[in-house]
Coordinates of C-alpha atoms and ligand atoms in Angstrom, one line a residue:
Chain A
M1 CA 31.1 -42.0 -8.1
R2 CA 34.1 -42.1 -5.8
A3 CA 34.5 -39.5 -3.2
L4 CA 36.4 -38.8 0.1
V5 CA 33.8 -39.1 2.9
W6 CA 34.1 -38.0 6.5
H7 CA 33.2 -40.7 9.0
G8 CA 34.6 -39.2 12.3
A9 CA 37.8 -38.1 13.8
N10 CA 40.8 -39.5 11.9
D11 CA 38.5 -41.4 9.7
I12 CA 38.1 -40.2 6.1
R13 CA 37.4 -42.9 3.5
C14 CA 37.2 -43.2 -0.2
D15 CA 33.6 -44.4 -0.7
T16 CA 31.3 -45.0 -3.6
V17 CA 28.4 -42.5 -3.3
A18 CA 25.5 -41.2 -5.5
D19 CA 26.4 -38.9 -8.4
P20 CA 25.3 -35.3 -7.8
E21 CA 22.5 -33.8 -9.8
I22 CA 21.2 -30.4 -10.7
E23 CA 18.9 -29.4 -7.8
H24 CA 18.4 -25.7 -8.6
P25 CA 18.3 -23.8 -11.9
R26 CA 21.5 -21.9 -10.9
D27 CA 23.5 -25.1 -10.3
A28 CA 26.1 -26.7 -12.5
I29 CA 27.9 -30.1 -12.3
V30 CA 31.6 -30.1 -12.6
K31 CA 33.7 -33.2 -13.4
V32 CA 36.7 -32.8 -11.2
T33 CA 40.1 -33.2 -13.0
T34 CA 42.3 -32.1 -10.1
C35 CA 41.7 -31.4 -6.4
A36 CA 43.9 -30.8 -3.3
I37 CA 44.0 -31.3 0.4
C38 CA 44.1 -28.0 2.4
G39 CA 45.3 -27.3 5.9
S40 CA 41.6 -26.4 6.7
D41 CA 40.7 -30.0 5.8
L42 CA 43.0 -31.1 8.6
H43 CA 40.8 -29.3 11.1
L44 CA 37.9 -31.5 9.9
H45 CA 40.1 -34.7 9.8
D46 CA 41.3 -34.1 13.3
H47 CA 37.8 -33.1 14.3
F48 CA 38.5 -29.7 15.7
M49 CA 35.7 -28.1 13.7
P50 CA 32.1 -28.6 15.0
G51 CA 29.2 -29.3 12.7
M52 CA 30.4 -32.3 10.6
E53 CA 28.1 -35.3 10.0
K54 CA 29.0 -38.9 9.1
G55 CA 28.7 -39.2 5.3
D56 CA 29.8 -35.6 4.4
I57 CA 31.9 -35.4 1.3
V58 CA 35.0 -33.3 2.0
G59 CA 37.3 -31.0 -0.1
H60 CA 37.1 -27.4 -1.2
E61 CA 40.1 -27.0 -3.5
F62 CA 39.1 -28.4 -6.9
M63 CA 38.7 -27.7 -10.6
G64 CA 37.5 -29.4 -13.7
E65 CA 35.1 -29.4 -16.6
V66 CA 31.5 -28.3 -16.7
V67 CA 29.4 -31.3 -17.7
D68 CA 25.9 -30.0 -16.9
V69 CA 24.3 -26.6 -16.4
G70 CA 21.0 -25.6 -14.9
T71 CA 18.7 -23.3 -16.9
E72 CA 19.5 -20.1 -15.1
A73 CA 23.2 -20.6 -15.2
K74 CA 23.3 -21.2 -18.9
G75 CA 24.0 -17.6 -19.8
A76 CA 27.2 -17.6 -17.7
L77 CA 28.6 -21.2 -18.1
K78 CA 28.7 -23.7 -20.9
V79 CA 29.2 -27.5 -21.0
G80 CA 32.8 -28.2 -21.7
E81 CA 34.3 -25.1 -20.2
R82 CA 37.2 -25.5 -17.8
V83 CA 36.8 -23.9 -14.4
V84 CA 38.4 -23.5 -11.0
I85 CA 35.8 -23.3 -8.3
P86 CA 36.4 -20.9 -5.4
F87 CA 35.8 -22.5 -2.0
T88 CA 33.4 -19.8 -1.0
I89 CA 30.0 -20.0 -2.7
I90 CA 28.7 -16.7 -3.8
C91 CA 25.4 -15.3 -5.0
G92 CA 26.9 -12.2 -6.5
E93 CA 23.9 -10.1 -5.7
C94 CA 23.6 -9.6 -2.0
D95 CA 24.9 -6.4 -0.2
Q96 CA 28.1 -8.2 0.8
C97 CA 28.8 -9.7 -2.6
K98 CA 28.3 -6.3 -4.2
R99 CA 31.1 -5.0 -1.9
G100 CA 33.4 -7.8 -2.8
N101 CA 33.0 -9.4 0.7
F102 CA 32.4 -12.7 -0.9
S103 CA 33.2 -15.0 2.1
V104 CA 30.3 -13.4 4.0
C105 CA 27.8 -13.7 1.2
E106 CA 24.4 -13.4 2.8
R107 CA 22.5 -15.9 0.6
S108 CA 24.7 -18.9 -0.2
N109 CA 24.5 -20.6 3.2
R110 CA 21.5 -22.8 3.1
N111 CA 21.8 -23.4 6.8
K112 CA 21.5 -19.7 7.4
A113 CA 19.2 -20.1 10.5
M114 CA 21.8 -22.3 12.3
A115 CA 24.7 -20.0 11.3
D116 CA 22.7 -16.9 12.4
K117 CA 22.2 -18.4 15.8
I118 CA 25.8 -19.5 16.3
F119 CA 27.7 -16.6 14.6
G120 CA 25.1 -13.9 15.2
H121 CA 24.8 -13.5 11.4
T122 CA 25.5 -16.0 8.7
T123 CA 28.6 -16.3 6.5
A124 CA 28.9 -17.7 3.0
G125 CA 28.3 -21.3 2.1
L126 CA 31.5 -23.3 1.7
F127 CA 32.2 -26.6 -0.1
G128 CA 32.8 -29.6 2.1
Y129 CA 33.1 -27.7 5.3
T130 CA 30.6 -28.4 8.0
H131 CA 26.8 -27.9 8.2
L132 CA 27.4 -24.5 9.8
T133 CA 28.4 -23.2 6.3
G134 CA 25.7 -25.0 4.4
G135 CA 26.8 -28.7 4.5
Y136 CA 27.5 -28.7 0.7
A137 CA 29.2 -31.8 -0.7
G138 CA 32.9 -31.2 -1.3
G139 CA 35.2 -31.5 -4.2
Q140 CA 37.5 -34.4 -3.3
A141 CA 35.3 -36.4 -5.6
E142 CA 34.7 -37.3 -9.2
Y143 CA 31.8 -34.9 -9.6
V144 CA 30.6 -31.9 -7.6
R145 CA 27.3 -29.9 -7.7
V146 CA 28.2 -26.2 -7.7
P147 CA 25.4 -24.0 -6.4
F148 CA 25.1 -20.4 -7.7
A149 CA 27.4 -21.7 -10.5
D150 CA 26.7 -18.7 -12.7
R151 CA 28.8 -16.6 -10.2
T152 CA 30.8 -19.3 -8.3
H153 CA 33.5 -20.1 -10.8
V154 CA 36.7 -18.8 -12.4
K155 CA 37.1 -19.6 -16.1
I156 CA 40.5 -20.9 -17.1
P157 CA 41.9 -20.1 -20.6
D158 CA 43.7 -22.7 -22.6
G159 CA 47.5 -23.1 -22.3
L160 CA 47.7 -23.4 -18.5
T161 CA 48.0 -26.7 -16.6
D162 CA 45.7 -27.7 -13.8
E163 CA 48.6 -27.5 -11.4
Q164 CA 49.3 -23.9 -12.4
V165 CA 45.7 -22.6 -11.7
L166 CA 44.2 -25.0 -9.2
F167 CA 45.3 -22.9 -6.2
L168 CA 43.3 -19.9 -7.5
G169 CA 40.4 -21.5 -5.7
D170 CA 41.8 -21.1 -2.3
I171 CA 45.4 -20.9 -1.0
F172 CA 46.9 -18.4 -3.6
P173 CA 44.2 -15.8 -3.0
T174 CA 44.3 -16.6 0.7
G175 CA 48.0 -15.9 0.9
W176 CA 47.5 -12.8 -1.3
Q177 CA 44.6 -11.4 0.8
A178 CA 46.6 -12.1 4.0
A179 CA 49.4 -9.9 2.6
A180 CA 47.1 -7.4 0.9
Q181 CA 45.1 -6.6 4.0
C182 CA 48.4 -5.7 5.7
D183 CA 48.7 -2.9 3.2
I184 CA 52.4 -3.6 2.8
Q185 CA 54.6 -0.5 2.5
P186 CA 58.2 -0.6 1.1
T187 CA 59.6 0.0 4.6
D188 CA 57.7 -2.9 6.2
T189 CA 58.9 -6.1 7.8
V190 CA 56.3 -8.8 7.5
A191 CA 56.5 -11.7 9.8
I192 CA 54.6 -14.9 8.8
W193 CA 53.9 -17.7 11.2
G194 CA 53.5 -21.1 9.5
C195 CA 55.2 -22.3 6.3
G196 CA 52.5 -24.7 5.2
P197 CA 50.9 -24.1 1.8
V198 CA 49.1 -20.9 2.9
G199 CA 52.3 -19.5 4.5
Q200 CA 54.3 -20.3 1.3
M201 CA 51.7 -18.3 -0.8
T202 CA 51.7 -15.5 1.8
I203 CA 55.5 -15.2 1.6
R204 CA 55.4 -14.9 -2.2
S205 CA 52.6 -12.4 -2.0
A206 CA 54.4 -10.3 0.5
V207 CA 57.5 -10.2 -1.7
L208 CA 55.5 -9.3 -4.8
L209 CA 53.7 -6.6 -2.9
G210 CA 57.1 -5.1 -2.0
A211 CA 57.8 -5.8 1.7
K212 CA 61.3 -4.7 2.7
Q213 CA 61.8 -7.9 4.7
V214 CA 59.8 -11.1 4.9
I215 CA 60.4 -13.4 7.9
A216 CA 58.9 -16.9 8.0
I217 CA 58.5 -19.0 11.2
D218 CA 58.0 -22.8 11.4
R219 CA 60.0 -25.8 12.6
V220 CA 59.8 -28.2 9.7
P221 CA 63.2 -28.0 8.0
E222 CA 62.0 -28.6 4.4
R223 CA 59.1 -26.1 4.8
L224 CA 61.7 -23.5 6.0
A225 CA 63.9 -24.3 3.0
M226 CA 61.0 -23.7 0.7
A227 CA 60.2 -20.4 2.5
Q228 CA 63.8 -19.3 2.0
A229 CA 63.6 -20.2 -1.7
G230 CA 60.7 -17.7 -1.9
G231 CA 62.7 -14.9 -0.4
A232 CA 62.1 -15.2 3.3
T233 CA 64.5 -15.0 6.2
T234 CA 63.6 -18.0 8.4
I235 CA 63.2 -18.7 12.1
N236 CA 62.9 -22.3 13.5
F237 CA 60.8 -21.9 16.6
D238 CA 62.1 -25.2 18.0
E239 CA 65.7 -23.9 18.0
E240 CA 65.5 -20.2 18.6
S241 CA 63.3 -17.7 20.5
V242 CA 60.8 -16.2 18.0
V243 CA 60.4 -13.0 19.9
E244 CA 64.1 -12.4 20.4
R245 CA 64.9 -13.1 16.7
L246 CA 62.1 -10.9 15.5
N247 CA 63.3 -8.0 17.6
E248 CA 66.9 -8.5 16.5
L249 CA 65.8 -8.4 12.8
T250 CA 63.8 -5.2 13.3
G251 CA 66.3 -3.1 15.3
G252 CA 64.4 -4.0 18.5
K253 CA 61.1 -2.5 17.4
G254 CA 59.2 -5.6 16.2
P255 CA 57.6 -6.3 12.8
E256 CA 55.0 -3.8 11.5
K257 CA 52.9 -6.6 10.0
C258 CA 52.3 -10.0 11.5
I259 CA 50.4 -12.8 9.7
D260 CA 49.0 -16.0 11.3
A261 CA 49.1 -18.7 8.7
V262 CA 48.8 -21.5 11.3
G263 CA 45.4 -21.3 12.9
M264 CA 43.8 -23.3 15.6
E265 CA 46.2 -26.3 15.7
A266 CA 49.3 -24.3 16.6
H267 CA 52.2 -26.2 18.1
A268 CA 54.8 -24.9 20.5
T269 CA 57.9 -25.9 22.3
A270 CA 56.9 -26.5 25.8
T271 CA 55.7 -23.1 26.8
L272 CA 53.2 -22.9 29.6
D273 CA 50.5 -21.3 27.6
S274 CA 50.7 -24.0 24.9
M275 CA 50.5 -26.9 27.4
M276 CA 47.5 -25.3 29.0
D277 CA 45.9 -24.9 25.5
R278 CA 46.4 -28.6 24.7
A279 CA 45.1 -29.8 28.1
K280 CA 42.1 -27.5 27.8
Q281 CA 41.4 -28.6 24.2
A282 CA 41.5 -32.2 25.4
L283 CA 39.0 -31.5 28.2
M284 CA 36.9 -29.4 25.8
L285 CA 37.2 -26.2 27.8
E286 CA 38.5 -24.4 24.8
S287 CA 38.3 -25.4 21.2
D288 CA 41.3 -23.6 19.6
R289 CA 45.0 -23.3 20.5
A290 CA 46.0 -19.6 20.4
H291 CA 49.8 -19.7 20.9
V292 CA 50.6 -17.9 17.6
L293 CA 48.0 -15.2 18.3
R294 CA 49.5 -14.4 21.6
E295 CA 53.0 -14.3 20.3
M296 CA 51.9 -11.9 17.4
M297 CA 50.2 -9.5 19.8
Y298 CA 53.3 -9.5 22.0
V299 CA 55.9 -9.0 19.3
C300 CA 54.1 -6.7 16.9
R301 CA 55.2 -3.1 16.7
P302 CA 52.6 -0.8 18.3
A303 CA 50.1 0.6 15.8
G304 CA 51.0 -2.4 13.6
T305 CA 48.6 -4.9 11.9
L306 CA 47.8 -8.5 12.6
S307 CA 46.4 -10.4 9.6
I308 CA 44.8 -13.8 10.4
P309 CA 44.1 -16.1 7.5
G310 CA 44.7 -19.1 9.9
V311 CA 41.3 -20.7 10.7
Y312 CA 39.8 -20.6 14.2
G313 CA 36.6 -22.5 15.0
G314 CA 35.4 -21.4 18.4
L315 CA 36.7 -20.2 21.7
I316 CA 40.2 -19.2 22.7
D317 CA 41.5 -18.5 26.1
K318 CA 44.0 -16.1 27.8
I319 CA 44.1 -13.6 24.9
P320 CA 46.1 -10.6 26.1
F321 CA 43.5 -8.2 24.8
G322 CA 44.7 -5.4 27.1
M323 CA 48.1 -5.5 25.5
A324 CA 46.6 -5.4 22.0
M325 CA 44.3 -2.5 22.9
N326 CA 47.0 -0.4 24.5
K327 CA 49.4 -1.1 21.6
G328 CA 46.7 0.1 19.2
L329 CA 46.9 -3.0 17.0
T330 CA 44.7 -3.4 13.9
F331 CA 43.2 -6.9 13.4
R332 CA 42.3 -8.1 9.9
M333 CA 40.9 -11.6 9.4
G334 CA 38.4 -13.8 7.7
Q335 CA 37.9 -16.5 5.1
T336 CA 39.2 -15.3 1.7
H337 CA 37.0 -13.3 -0.7
V338 CA 38.4 -15.5 -3.4
N339 CA 36.7 -14.0 -6.5
R340 CA 37.8 -10.5 -5.5
W341 CA 41.4 -11.4 -6.4
T342 CA 41.2 -14.1 -9.1
D343 CA 41.2 -12.0 -12.2
D344 CA 44.3 -10.2 -11.2
L345 CA 46.1 -13.4 -10.0
L346 CA 45.1 -15.4 -13.1
R347 CA 46.7 -12.6 -15.1
R348 CA 49.9 -12.8 -13.1
I349 CA 50.1 -16.6 -13.6
Q350 CA 49.5 -16.2 -17.3
E351 CA 52.2 -13.5 -17.5
G352 CA 54.6 -15.8 -15.7
Q353 CA 55.1 -13.6 -12.7
I354 CA 54.4 -16.6 -10.4
D355 CA 53.7 -20.3 -10.8
P356 CA 51.9 -21.5 -7.7
S357 CA 52.6 -25.2 -8.6
F358 CA 56.0 -24.8 -6.9
V359 CA 54.2 -25.9 -3.6
I360 CA 53.0 -29.3 -4.8
T361 CA 55.1 -32.2 -3.4
H362 CA 52.8 -35.1 -3.8
T363 CA 50.4 -36.1 -6.6
V364 CA 48.3 -39.3 -6.1
P365 CA 45.0 -40.9 -7.2
L366 CA 41.9 -39.9 -5.2
D367 CA 41.6 -43.3 -3.5
Q368 CA 45.0 -42.7 -1.8
G369 CA 43.5 -39.5 -0.3
P370 CA 42.8 -41.0 3.2
E371 CA 46.5 -41.9 3.7
M372 CA 47.7 -38.6 2.3
Y373 CA 45.7 -36.7 4.9
K374 CA 47.9 -38.4 7.5
T375 CA 51.1 -37.9 5.6
F376 CA 50.2 -34.2 5.2
R377 CA 49.2 -33.7 8.8
D378 CA 52.2 -35.5 10.2
K379 CA 54.6 -33.8 7.7
R380 CA 56.0 -37.1 6.6
D381 CA 58.0 -37.7 3.5
G382 CA 58.7 -34.0 2.9
C383 CA 55.0 -33.4 2.3
I384 CA 53.9 -29.8 1.8
K385 CA 50.9 -29.9 -0.6
V386 CA 49.0 -32.9 -1.8
V387 CA 47.2 -33.0 -5.2
L388 CA 44.6 -35.7 -5.9
K389 CA 43.5 -37.0 -9.3
P390 CA 40.0 -38.5 -9.3
Chain B
M1 CA 61.8 -30.6 15.6
A2 CA 60.3 -32.8 18.2
Y3 CA 59.2 -35.7 16.0
Y4 CA 56.2 -37.8 16.6
D5 CA 53.7 -39.4 14.3
R6 CA 50.2 -39.7 15.6
S7 CA 49.3 -42.8 13.6
S8 CA 52.4 -45.0 14.2
T9 CA 52.5 -48.3 16.1
G10 CA 54.5 -46.7 18.9
D11 CA 51.9 -44.0 19.2
T12 CA 49.0 -46.4 19.3
L13 CA 50.7 -48.3 22.1
A14 CA 51.4 -45.0 23.9
R15 CA 47.7 -44.1 23.7
G16 CA 46.7 -47.5 25.0
L17 CA 49.0 -46.9 28.0
G18 CA 47.5 -43.4 28.3
W19 CA 44.0 -44.9 28.8
F20 CA 45.5 -47.5 31.2
S21 CA 47.1 -44.7 33.2
I22 CA 43.8 -42.9 33.5
G23 CA 41.9 -46.0 34.5
L24 CA 44.4 -47.0 37.1
G25 CA 44.7 -43.4 38.3
V26 CA 41.0 -43.0 38.8
A27 CA 40.9 -46.4 40.7
E28 CA 43.8 -45.4 42.9
L29 CA 42.2 -42.0 43.6
M30 CA 38.6 -43.3 44.3
A31 CA 39.5 -46.6 45.9
G32 CA 42.8 -45.8 47.5
R33 CA 41.8 -47.2 50.9
S34 CA 40.5 -50.5 49.6
I35 CA 43.6 -51.0 47.5
A36 CA 45.8 -50.2 50.4
R37 CA 43.9 -52.6 52.7
W38 CA 44.0 -55.4 50.1
M39 CA 47.8 -55.1 50.0
G40 CA 48.1 -54.8 53.8
M41 CA 49.5 -51.3 53.5
E42 CA 46.7 -49.1 55.0
D43 CA 49.2 -46.5 56.2
K44 CA 50.0 -45.8 52.5
T45 CA 46.4 -44.8 51.5
N46 CA 47.2 -41.1 50.9
L47 CA 50.4 -42.1 49.0
I48 CA 48.4 -44.4 46.7
R49 CA 45.9 -41.5 46.1
A50 CA 48.8 -39.2 45.2
Y51 CA 50.0 -41.9 42.8
G52 CA 46.5 -41.9 41.3
V53 CA 46.9 -38.2 40.5
R54 CA 50.3 -38.9 39.0
E55 CA 48.8 -41.6 36.7
I56 CA 46.0 -39.4 35.6
T57 CA 48.4 -36.6 34.7
A58 CA 50.5 -39.1 32.7
G59 CA 47.4 -40.3 31.0
V60 CA 46.3 -36.9 29.9
G61 CA 49.8 -36.1 28.8
L62 CA 50.0 -39.3 26.7
L63 CA 46.6 -38.8 25.1
A64 CA 46.5 -35.1 24.5
L65 CA 49.8 -33.3 24.8
G66 CA 51.6 -34.0 21.6
D67 CA 54.9 -35.9 21.8
P68 CA 54.3 -39.0 24.0
K69 CA 58.0 -39.7 24.7
P70 CA 58.4 -37.5 27.8
W71 CA 55.2 -38.9 29.3
I72 CA 56.3 -42.5 28.7
W73 CA 59.5 -41.8 30.4
G74 CA 57.5 -40.2 33.2
R75 CA 55.5 -43.4 33.4
I76 CA 58.7 -45.5 33.7
A77 CA 59.9 -43.3 36.5
G78 CA 56.6 -43.7 38.2
D79 CA 56.8 -47.5 37.8
A80 CA 60.1 -47.5 39.6
V81 CA 58.6 -45.5 42.5
D82 CA 55.6 -47.9 42.7
M83 CA 58.0 -50.9 42.9
A84 CA 60.1 -49.2 45.6
T85 CA 56.9 -48.5 47.6
L86 CA 55.6 -52.0 47.2
A87 CA 59.0 -53.6 48.1
A88 CA 59.3 -51.6 51.2
G89 CA 55.7 -52.5 52.2
M90 CA 56.3 -56.2 51.9
E91 CA 58.3 -56.5 55.1
D92 CA 56.3 -57.7 58.1
N93 CA 53.2 -57.7 56.0
P94 CA 50.7 -60.6 56.5
R95 CA 49.3 -59.7 53.1
A96 CA 52.6 -59.7 51.4
G97 CA 51.2 -62.2 48.9
N98 CA 48.8 -59.6 47.5
A99 CA 51.5 -56.9 47.5
R100 CA 53.6 -59.4 45.5
I101 CA 50.8 -59.7 42.9
A102 CA 50.7 -56.0 42.6
F103 CA 54.4 -55.9 42.2
G104 CA 54.2 -58.4 39.4
A105 CA 51.6 -56.3 37.7
V106 CA 53.8 -53.2 37.9
V107 CA 56.7 -55.2 36.4
A108 CA 54.5 -56.2 33.5
A109 CA 53.4 -52.6 32.9
T110 CA 57.0 -51.4 33.1
A111 CA 58.0 -53.9 30.4
L112 CA 55.2 -52.5 28.1
D113 CA 56.3 -48.9 28.9
I114 CA 59.9 -49.8 28.0
V115 CA 58.8 -51.5 24.7
C116 CA 56.8 -48.4 23.9
A117 CA 59.6 -45.9 24.7
Q118 CA 62.0 -48.0 22.5
K119 CA 59.5 -48.1 19.7
L120 CA 58.9 -44.4 19.8
H121 CA 62.6 -43.6 19.7
Q122 CA 63.2 -46.1 16.9
E123 CA 60.5 -44.4 14.9
E124 CA 62.1 -41.0 15.4
A125 CA 65.5 -42.4 14.4
A126 CA 64.1 -43.9 11.3
Y127 CA 62.5 -40.6 10.4
R128 CA 65.7 -38.7 11.0
R129 CA 67.6 -41.1 8.8
Q130 CA 65.5 -40.2 5.7
P131 CA 67.2 -37.7 3.5
L132 CA 65.7 -34.2 3.5
P133 CA 64.0 -33.4 0.2
D134 CA 65.6 -30.4 -1.4
Y135 CA 63.1 -27.6 -2.0
S136 CA 65.7 -24.9 -2.3
G137 CA 64.9 -24.4 -6.0
R138 CA 61.1 -24.0 -5.5
S139 CA 60.7 -20.3 -5.4
G140 CA 57.7 -20.1 -7.8
F141 CA 59.2 -17.0 -9.3
P142 CA 60.7 -16.7 -12.8
R143 CA 63.7 -14.7 -11.5
P144 CA 65.5 -14.6 -8.1
A145 CA 63.2 -13.6 -5.3
E146 CA 65.2 -10.4 -4.7
A147 CA 64.4 -9.3 -8.3
M148 CA 60.6 -10.0 -7.7
R149 CA 60.3 -7.6 -4.7
G150 CA 57.6 -5.2 -5.4
A151 CA 56.8 -6.6 -8.9
A152 CA 53.1 -6.4 -8.0
S153 CA 53.0 -3.1 -6.2
D154 CA 50.6 -2.0 -8.9
A155 CA 48.0 -4.7 -7.8
P156 CA 44.4 -3.5 -7.5
I157 CA 43.8 -3.5 -3.8
A158 CA 40.6 -1.8 -2.8
E159 CA 40.5 1.0 -0.2
D160 CA 38.8 -1.3 2.4
M161 CA 41.9 -3.5 2.6
R162 CA 44.2 -0.5 3.1
T163 CA 45.5 0.8 6.4
P164 CA 44.2 4.3 7.0
K165 CA 46.9 6.8 6.1
I166 CA 47.2 8.1 9.6
L167 CA 48.1 4.6 10.9
Q168 CA 50.7 3.9 8.3
F169 CA 54.4 3.8 9.3
Q170 CA 56.2 6.4 7.3
P171 CA 59.7 7.6 7.9
S172 CA 58.5 11.2 8.0
G173 CA 55.3 10.6 9.9
P174 CA 51.8 10.7 8.5
A175 CA 51.4 12.6 5.2
Ligands
NAD401 N1 41.3 -17.8 5.6 C1 41.1 -18.7 4.6 O1 40.3 -18.5 3.8 C2 42.0 -19.9 4.6 C3 42.1 -20.7 3.5 C4 42.9 -21.8 3.5 C5 43.6 -22.2 4.6 N2 43.3 -21.5 5.8 C6 44.0 -21.8 7.1 O2 45.3 -21.5 7.0 C7 46.1 -22.3 8.0 C8 47.3 -22.9 7.3 O3 46.9 -23.8 6.3 P1 48.0 -24.7 5.6 O4 47.3 -25.4 4.4 O5 49.2 -24.0 5.3 O6 48.2 -25.8 6.8 P2 49.4 -26.6 7.4 O7 48.8 -27.3 8.6 O8 50.1 -27.3 6.4 O9 50.4 -25.4 7.9 C9 50.5 -25.0 9.2 C10 52.0 -24.8 9.5 O10 52.1 -24.1 10.7 C11 53.2 -24.6 11.4 N3 53.1 -24.2 12.8 C12 52.5 -24.8 13.8 N4 52.6 -24.2 15.0 C13 53.4 -23.1 14.7 C14 53.9 -22.0 15.5 N5 53.7 -22.0 16.8 N6 54.7 -21.1 14.9 C15 54.9 -21.1 13.6 N7 54.5 -22.1 12.8 C16 53.7 -23.1 13.3 C17 53.2 -26.0 11.1 O11 54.5 -26.7 11.3 C18 52.8 -26.1 9.6 O12 53.9 -26.1 8.8 C19 45.0 -23.3 8.5 O13 44.5 -22.9 9.7 C20 44.0 -23.3 7.4 O14 42.7 -23.7 7.9 C21 42.6 -20.3 5.8
ZN402 ZN1 41.4 -24.3 2.1
ZN403 ZN1 26.0 -12.9 -1.9

């Protein structure tokens, strides 16, 4: 089959590889009909995440048709069914899964020993996302093996297009959880850094969950325009001071809730801390750039909440922890517990409350994937979200 | 926004010049004395070492600090300083021939720097000429955003995702 394969920094290729097979009775094989490139994939492409190996198949946002089911998954899944696959692999039975903390499932990471050593305790297995989280083959491919398939799926009813439901596997629940874990009150101002696909979903979620004011921060004009279309007031950080504007918009008090939908590859206009981050990242003295985190800690209203869906991979430097401690800030973060939210969100899509396909700007065949990684990363051609058709 | 494209021709050239800067900088820093002696300018040893530091900084800037344009202009300014130093050092210098060779090399590097800077600015201009796509209609909502505010306030959000009551901002204080 054809699949997008990681060969090193800035080197993802469309290769012919062996078709996946059932390896365990709980597996299923899905024929991918639609998949997408995520901001998290860019961290792999740019090689900021450790733990990739040459030959790894990437991709964790995908959906399709079940074409083969292992004996133990047969009760839950049938050949021919249409499914979206969440990017977090879940067993559904461990203590964490039972609590709905799916992204930290204790059993789905087959490289648990490595993860235990590096993270202290393992997190869930993920598709196409480094050997630290299981080294499972990803979904930017014609076929995917889905481990724990009896639990790791979302069934899609007829009458909805792939484009409407695809993002149930990652960015829609990610934006939703980012907003939900802020426990938004009708009096709240929610400030969201980053108007990429995750930021866009977060903006819509914050509006639906009833925030008084949603403020979105980025510097890419067309992304800011899309943020505005979703109901946000926008700040272009290349043109205005984020801290000053946020204070102005909140009567000098700062936003109650701050959300980082940027992650470890934050850009900044030439502030000293961001130059230091870039230099240190280049010299491998720190792995992540934390400009957004610092800005959120600074501007957030005391006793407010920081929600961090943006992905970080390792070490960050010069975090004003004393400031955060004294202001009594609450931190919420993590990979998304996708299946915790999908029933409710699927229902909202069916009822027409939201159509997540608004974010798609490019649809191309799978073999154009490698170029589209660059178009997406460099924000060329108005690119916000790329969908691939195997 | 500061525009740059990390896979363009201009950027590839900038990266090449970045590596060149680092190589030259390390050589100037480590072998400053030999280089100065070869050009008959031994009194300038420390100055050449300082130029080495400048080159390394420019190299790191070009390779790792995002938009290469300011660093390329920095290199061009550095080239001018190099040329001035070399020109001044050629008077009364028995090894003026070697200094002239060095001068020629700087001229060649400057030409490349200028080509690179032009290319980078052209690429930015071409990008800015493209019409902005219009996403103002892409709300994702069936009705105006304002009308959707709070439409999902009934969402099932478990207690573990909630802020403890005492920490919530309420106009009248904690309930
Ligand atoms: N927690 C999860 O489960 C989960 C799931 C999906 C994605 N993610 C993460 O969410 C983040 C965003 O993903 P995406 O797909 O939207 O990626 P993206 O790269 O398209 O979006 C990032 C956006 O942030 C903007 N940005 C950069 N620096 C900024 C700054 N200083 N201030 C404000 N905005 C800034 C960029 O211009 C860009 O538009 C990534 O880190 C991704 O890994 C997390
Ligand atoms: Zn993702
Ligand atoms: Zn589990």
